[in-house]
mmCIF file of C-alpha atoms and ligand atoms in Angstrom:
data_model
loop_
_atom_site.group_PDB
_atom_site.id
_atom_site.type_symbol
_atom_site.label_atom_id
_atom_site.label_comp_id
_atom_site.label_asym_id
_atom_site.label_seq_id
_atom_site.Cartn_x
_atom_site.Cartn_y
_atom_site.Cartn_z
ATOM 1 C CA MET A 1 -4.479 -18.711 0.539
ATOM 2 C CA ILE A 2 -1.737 -17.390 2.391
ATOM 3 C CA LEU A 3 -0.681 -13.464 2.951
ATOM 4 C CA TYR A 4 2.614 -13.070 4.172
ATOM 5 C CA GLY A 5 3.009 -10.023 6.070
ATOM 6 C CA ARG A 6 1.547 -7.017 8.282
ATOM 7 C CA ASN A 7 -1.178 -4.404 7.814
ATOM 8 C CA LEU A 8 1.966 -2.561 8.639
ATOM 9 C CA SER A 9 3.387 -3.235 5.005
ATOM 10 C CA PRO A 10 1.903 -1.135 2.482
ATOM 11 C CA PHE A 11 2.221 -3.339 -0.011
ATOM 12 C CA THR A 12 1.192 -6.501 1.934
ATOM 13 C CA ARG A 13 -1.954 -4.139 3.146
ATOM 14 C CA ARG A 14 -2.856 -3.668 -0.323
ATOM 15 C CA VAL A 15 -3.610 -6.928 -1.294
ATOM 16 C CA ALA A 16 -5.205 -7.484 1.917
ATOM 17 C CA ILE A 17 -7.640 -5.190 1.372
ATOM 18 C CA TRP A 18 -8.016 -6.395 -2.391
ATOM 19 C CA CYS A 19 -8.705 -9.814 -1.101
ATOM 20 C CA ALA A 20 -11.306 -8.411 1.222
ATOM 21 C CA LEU A 21 -13.154 -6.678 -1.258
ATOM 22 C CA GLN A 22 -13.583 -9.465 -3.557
ATOM 23 C CA GLY A 23 -14.804 -11.647 -0.831
ATOM 24 C CA ARG A 24 -11.823 -13.931 -0.625
ATOM 25 C CA ASP A 25 -11.375 -15.742 2.285
ATOM 26 C CA ILE A 26 -7.517 -15.673 3.436
ATOM 27 C CA GLU A 27 -5.442 -16.944 6.103
ATOM 28 C CA ARG A 28 -2.715 -14.379 7.037
ATOM 29 C CA ARG A 29 0.907 -14.806 8.556
ATOM 30 C CA GLU A 30 1.709 -11.291 10.220
ATOM 31 C CA LEU A 31 5.522 -12.038 10.206
ATOM 32 C CA MET A 32 8.255 -9.438 10.388
ATOM 33 C CA VAL A 33 11.051 -9.024 7.595
ATOM 34 C CA ALA A 34 12.825 -6.467 9.937
ATOM 35 C CA GLY A 35 13.197 -9.194 12.878
ATOM 36 C CA PRO A 36 13.265 -13.007 13.754
ATOM 37 C CA ASP A 37 10.633 -13.762 10.625
ATOM 38 C CA PHE A 38 13.389 -13.141 8.095
ATOM 39 C CA GLU A 39 14.458 -16.737 7.323
ATOM 40 C CA GLU A 40 10.901 -17.847 6.678
ATOM 41 C CA ILE A 41 9.941 -15.174 4.656
ATOM 42 C CA LYS A 42 13.297 -15.973 2.201
ATOM 43 C CA ALA A 43 12.140 -19.300 2.140
ATOM 44 C CA ASN A 44 9.337 -18.068 0.860
ATOM 45 C CA ASN A 45 10.568 -15.166 -0.921
ATOM 46 C CA PRO A 46 14.601 -15.361 -2.576
ATOM 47 C CA VAL A 47 14.726 -11.798 -1.865
ATOM 48 C CA ALA A 48 12.460 -12.033 1.718
ATOM 49 C CA ARG A 49 10.595 -9.393 1.549
ATOM 50 C CA VAL A 50 6.433 -9.266 1.872
ATOM 51 C CA PRO A 51 4.038 -9.534 0.947
ATOM 52 C CA ILE A 52 3.920 -12.918 -0.349
ATOM 53 C CA LEU A 53 0.718 -14.436 -1.296
ATOM 54 C CA VAL A 54 0.627 -18.421 -1.599
ATOM 55 C CA LEU A 55 -2.133 -19.725 -3.850
ATOM 56 C CA ASP A 56 -3.786 -22.908 -2.437
ATOM 57 C CA ASP A 57 -1.877 -24.816 -5.525
ATOM 58 C CA GLY A 58 1.337 -23.947 -3.465
ATOM 59 C CA THR A 59 2.164 -21.128 -6.047
ATOM 60 C CA ARG A 60 4.195 -18.013 -4.557
ATOM 61 C CA LEU A 61 3.583 -15.001 -5.712
ATOM 62 C CA ILE A 62 5.221 -11.869 -4.709
ATOM 63 C CA GLU A 63 5.319 -8.069 -5.913
ATOM 64 C CA SER A 64 2.148 -6.697 -4.705
ATOM 65 C CA PHE A 65 1.387 -5.151 -8.749
ATOM 66 C CA ALA A 66 1.941 -8.834 -9.805
ATOM 67 C CA ILE A 67 -0.296 -10.004 -7.258
ATOM 68 C CA CYS A 68 -3.246 -7.577 -7.485
ATOM 69 C CA ASP A 69 -2.924 -8.346 -11.363
ATOM 70 C CA TYR A 70 -3.630 -11.900 -10.441
ATOM 71 C CA LEU A 71 -6.019 -11.341 -8.095
ATOM 72 C CA ASP A 72 -7.686 -8.960 -10.841
ATOM 73 C CA GLU A 73 -7.627 -11.461 -13.455
ATOM 74 C CA THR A 74 -9.163 -14.150 -11.152
ATOM 75 C CA ALA A 75 -11.810 -12.236 -9.796
ATOM 76 C CA PRO A 76 -14.872 -13.064 -8.865
ATOM 77 C CA ASN A 77 -17.910 -11.346 -11.246
ATOM 78 C CA GLY A 78 -17.811 -7.654 -10.893
ATOM 79 C CA THR A 79 -15.107 -7.302 -8.390
ATOM 80 C CA ARG A 80 -11.937 -6.317 -10.270
ATOM 81 C CA LEU A 81 -10.327 -3.013 -8.771
ATOM 82 C CA VAL A 82 -8.295 -2.339 -11.666
ATOM 83 C CA PRO A 83 -10.606 -1.332 -14.783
ATOM 84 C CA GLU A 84 -9.874 -4.589 -17.575
ATOM 85 C CA ARG A 85 -8.655 -2.359 -20.671
ATOM 86 C CA GLY A 86 -8.612 1.462 -22.192
ATOM 87 C CA ALA A 87 -7.742 4.899 -20.896
ATOM 88 C CA ALA A 88 -9.952 4.001 -17.835
ATOM 89 C CA ARG A 89 -7.395 0.989 -17.085
ATOM 90 C CA LEU A 90 -4.355 3.497 -17.750
ATOM 91 C CA ALA A 91 -5.818 6.224 -15.028
ATOM 92 C CA CYS A 92 -6.430 3.811 -12.655
ATOM 93 C CA LEU A 93 -3.137 2.278 -12.836
ATOM 94 C CA GLN A 94 -1.335 5.512 -12.999
ATOM 95 C CA ARG A 95 -3.365 6.658 -9.586
ATOM 96 C CA LEU A 96 -2.280 3.502 -8.485
ATOM 97 C CA ALA A 97 1.173 3.721 -9.030
ATOM 98 C CA VAL A 98 1.431 7.120 -7.724
ATOM 99 C CA GLY A 99 0.020 5.497 -4.257
ATOM 100 C CA GLN A 100 2.536 2.786 -4.536
ATOM 101 C CA SER A 101 5.527 5.269 -5.105
ATOM 102 C CA THR A 102 4.767 7.352 -2.313
ATOM 103 C CA ALA A 103 4.101 4.857 0.038
ATOM 104 C CA GLU A 104 7.763 2.966 -1.278
ATOM 105 C CA LYS A 105 9.101 6.451 -0.497
ATOM 106 C CA ALA A 106 7.117 6.686 3.005
ATOM 107 C CA VAL A 107 9.233 3.164 3.946
ATOM 108 C CA ALA A 108 12.590 4.723 2.860
ATOM 109 C CA MET A 109 12.017 7.194 5.240
ATOM 110 C CA VAL A 110 11.108 4.880 7.979
ATOM 111 C CA TYR A 111 14.215 2.992 7.853
ATOM 112 C CA GLU A 112 16.204 6.463 7.248
ATOM 113 C CA ARG A 113 14.318 8.093 10.064
ATOM 114 C CA ASN A 114 12.731 5.906 12.595
ATOM 115 C CA ARG A 115 15.217 2.628 12.173
ATOM 116 C CA ARG A 116 18.859 3.986 11.045
ATOM 117 C CA PRO A 117 20.644 5.149 14.625
ATOM 118 C CA GLU A 118 20.604 9.442 15.073
ATOM 119 C CA GLU A 119 24.109 9.529 14.502
ATOM 120 C CA LEU A 120 23.940 8.351 11.021
ATOM 121 C CA HIS A 121 21.219 10.311 10.134
ATOM 122 C CA TRP A 122 21.545 12.527 6.232
ATOM 123 C CA ARG A 123 19.745 15.376 7.017
ATOM 124 C CA ASP A 124 20.002 16.024 3.498
ATOM 125 C CA TRP A 125 18.602 13.063 1.803
ATOM 126 C CA GLN A 126 15.968 12.952 4.507
ATOM 127 C CA ALA A 127 14.967 16.405 3.202
ATOM 128 C CA ARG A 128 15.243 14.677 -0.299
ATOM 129 C CA VAL A 129 12.873 12.094 0.078
ATOM 130 C CA ALA A 130 10.178 14.042 2.041
ATOM 131 C CA GLY A 131 10.137 16.571 -0.778
ATOM 132 C CA GLN A 132 9.203 13.154 -2.509
ATOM 133 C CA ILE A 133 6.663 12.243 -0.120
ATOM 134 C CA GLN A 134 5.150 15.260 -0.093
ATOM 135 C CA GLY A 135 5.022 15.274 -3.826
ATOM 136 C CA GLY A 136 3.107 11.901 -4.196
ATOM 137 C CA LEU A 137 0.808 13.303 -1.806
ATOM 138 C CA ALA A 138 0.043 16.531 -3.678
ATOM 139 C CA GLU A 139 -0.686 14.347 -6.738
ATOM 140 C CA LEU A 140 -2.852 12.071 -4.882
ATOM 141 C CA ASP A 141 -4.649 14.924 -2.971
ATOM 142 C CA ARG A 142 -5.096 16.517 -6.514
ATOM 143 C CA ALA A 143 -6.358 12.860 -8.357
ATOM 144 C CA ALA A 144 -8.641 12.110 -5.573
ATOM 145 C CA PRO A 145 -12.217 11.759 -6.350
ATOM 146 C CA GLY A 146 -14.450 14.614 -5.028
ATOM 147 C CA PRO A 147 -17.677 13.330 -2.588
ATOM 148 C CA GLU A 148 -19.920 14.383 -5.634
ATOM 149 C CA ALA A 149 -18.798 11.691 -8.257
ATOM 150 C CA ASN A 150 -19.753 8.213 -8.164
ATOM 151 C CA ARG A 151 -20.404 8.944 -4.272
ATOM 152 C CA GLY A 152 -16.925 9.336 -3.945
ATOM 153 C CA TRP A 153 -15.313 6.990 -5.264
ATOM 154 C CA SER A 154 -13.587 6.466 -8.805
ATOM 155 C CA GLY A 155 -15.512 3.152 -9.019
ATOM 156 C CA GLU A 156 -18.163 2.757 -10.271
ATOM 157 C CA ASP A 157 -20.041 1.257 -7.062
ATOM 158 C CA GLY A 158 -17.202 1.967 -4.491
ATOM 159 C CA PRO A 159 -12.910 2.454 -3.922
ATOM 160 C CA ASP A 160 -11.135 0.953 -6.994
ATOM 161 C CA GLY A 161 -7.205 0.556 -6.689
ATOM 162 C CA GLY A 162 -5.909 3.912 -7.069
ATOM 163 C CA ASP A 163 -8.579 4.982 -4.228
ATOM 164 C CA ILE A 164 -6.966 2.099 -2.288
ATOM 165 C CA ALA A 165 -3.276 2.784 -2.998
ATOM 166 C CA ALA A 166 -4.039 6.644 -1.950
ATOM 167 C CA ILE A 167 -5.680 5.989 0.960
ATOM 168 C CA ILE A 168 -2.650 2.874 2.006
ATOM 169 C CA ALA A 169 0.261 5.628 1.291
ATOM 170 C CA TYR A 170 -1.870 8.409 3.187
ATOM 171 C CA GLN A 171 -2.087 6.236 6.382
ATOM 172 C CA PHE A 172 0.968 4.694 6.018
ATOM 173 C CA VAL A 173 2.790 8.383 6.419
ATOM 174 C CA GLU A 174 0.105 9.162 9.200
ATOM 175 C CA THR A 175 1.295 6.112 11.148
ATOM 176 C CA THR A 176 5.197 6.664 10.901
ATOM 177 C CA ASN A 177 5.871 10.098 10.130
ATOM 178 C CA PRO A 178 2.831 12.292 10.518
ATOM 179 C CA TRP A 179 4.846 15.561 10.076
ATOM 180 C CA LEU A 180 4.847 15.034 6.550
ATOM 181 C CA LEU A 181 0.899 15.807 6.476
ATOM 182 C CA GLU A 182 1.295 19.203 7.586
ATOM 183 C CA PRO A 183 1.008 20.800 4.052
ATOM 184 C CA GLY A 184 -2.180 19.463 4.225
ATOM 185 C CA TYR A 185 -3.950 17.196 1.727
ATOM 186 C CA PRO A 186 -7.547 18.056 2.580
ATOM 187 C CA ARG A 187 -9.241 15.881 -0.512
ATOM 188 C CA LEU A 188 -6.863 13.092 0.091
ATOM 189 C CA ALA A 189 -8.116 13.134 3.875
ATOM 190 C CA ALA A 190 -11.110 13.418 2.981
ATOM 191 C CA LEU A 191 -11.304 10.119 0.391
ATOM 192 C CA VAL A 192 -9.363 8.640 3.913
ATOM 193 C CA GLU A 193 -12.161 9.125 6.109
ATOM 194 C CA ARG A 194 -15.157 7.481 3.338
ATOM 195 C CA GLY A 195 -12.390 4.837 3.215
ATOM 196 C CA MET A 196 -12.450 4.408 7.582
ATOM 197 C CA GLU A 197 -16.479 3.275 6.314
ATOM 198 C CA ILE A 198 -15.273 0.210 4.805
ATOM 199 C CA GLU A 199 -14.532 -2.557 6.997
ATOM 200 C CA ALA A 200 -12.105 -3.358 4.518
ATOM 201 C CA ILE A 201 -10.429 -0.647 4.890
ATOM 202 C CA ALA A 202 -11.054 0.298 8.487
ATOM 203 C CA ALA A 203 -9.906 -3.053 10.164
ATOM 204 C CA THR A 204 -6.221 -3.375 7.944
ATOM 205 C CA LYS A 205 -5.598 0.170 9.440
ATOM 206 C CA PRO A 206 -2.323 -0.367 11.148
ATOM 207 C CA ALA A 207 -1.988 0.394 14.782
ATOM 208 C CA ALA A 208 0.479 3.797 15.233
HETATM 209 N N1 GSH B 301 7.962 -3.737 -4.629
HETATM 210 C C1 GSH B 301 7.209 -4.308 -3.261
HETATM 211 C C2 GSH B 301 7.909 -3.579 -2.474
HETATM 212 C C3 GSH B 301 7.578 -5.027 -0.872
HETATM 213 C C4 GSH B 301 8.561 -4.379 -0.127
HETATM 214 O O1 GSH B 301 9.248 -3.563 -0.133
HETATM 215 N N2 GSH B 301 8.199 -4.805 1.381
HETATM 216 C C5 GSH B 301 9.337 -4.438 2.605
HETATM 217 C C6 GSH B 301 7.923 -4.075 3.730
HETATM 218 S S1 GSH B 301 7.150 -2.888 3.132
HETATM 219 C C7 GSH B 301 10.050 -5.618 2.756
HETATM 220 O O2 GSH B 301 9.824 -6.609 2.741
HETATM 221 N N3 GSH B 301 11.376 -4.975 3.113
HETATM 222 C C8 GSH B 301 11.943 -5.592 3.291
HETATM 223 C C9 GSH B 301 13.508 -5.723 2.723
HETATM 224 O O3 GSH B 301 13.747 -4.878 1.861
HETATM 225 O O4 GSH B 301 14.615 -6.152 3.627
HETATM 226 C C10 GSH B 301 5.507 -4.222 -3.933
HETATM 227 O O5 GSH B 301 4.765 -3.594 -4.055
HETATM 228 O O6 GSH B 301 5.344 -5.860 -3.315
#
């Protein structure tokens, strides 16, 4: 399988971590949407976004939720990252959704603040987006497993999909707009620290 996109994309990174935790061997094409790779990405996804996962039979999958769902459905025994059914599935998917939407707003902030020319900055909008990101981080902090539960993870033996999405959202904000972490999110920060002991997570941390 071939994964298009860079680890700086929180959605691409989630797919990369998912594959690594499931012991899947994938090829990476670390292309940038905002740059010269746009046409190559568009040839593989009509809306020109990453991640894209190309399966061995040539099928192209887009949207990280759909891709990770496919990876779970075809997961080697015991390596699903979202429970298959019931209340545990719903709870995990909801933590994953908060992580995903926090990351989406953090990406929006990068376009607003880090890419848009200074004279076109709209402060009220930035403040609104900052409040959304911090709302998401506060919820991820509240829902983060403490060190006492299952050795500090929501999954039985390690991180589940919700833990992974939370770690990715925090580290994306830390890399792109660290000032948003100023209120302090101690449970989430501790989860991130535990995550960095796992190779799949540490090896995909985007550079500042
Ligand atoms: N909901 C999508 C979001 C994908 C997404 O927004 N990817 C960004 C990179 S972080 C992208 O390709 N942006 C280019 C664009 O929207 O023009 C997913 O979860 O896969």
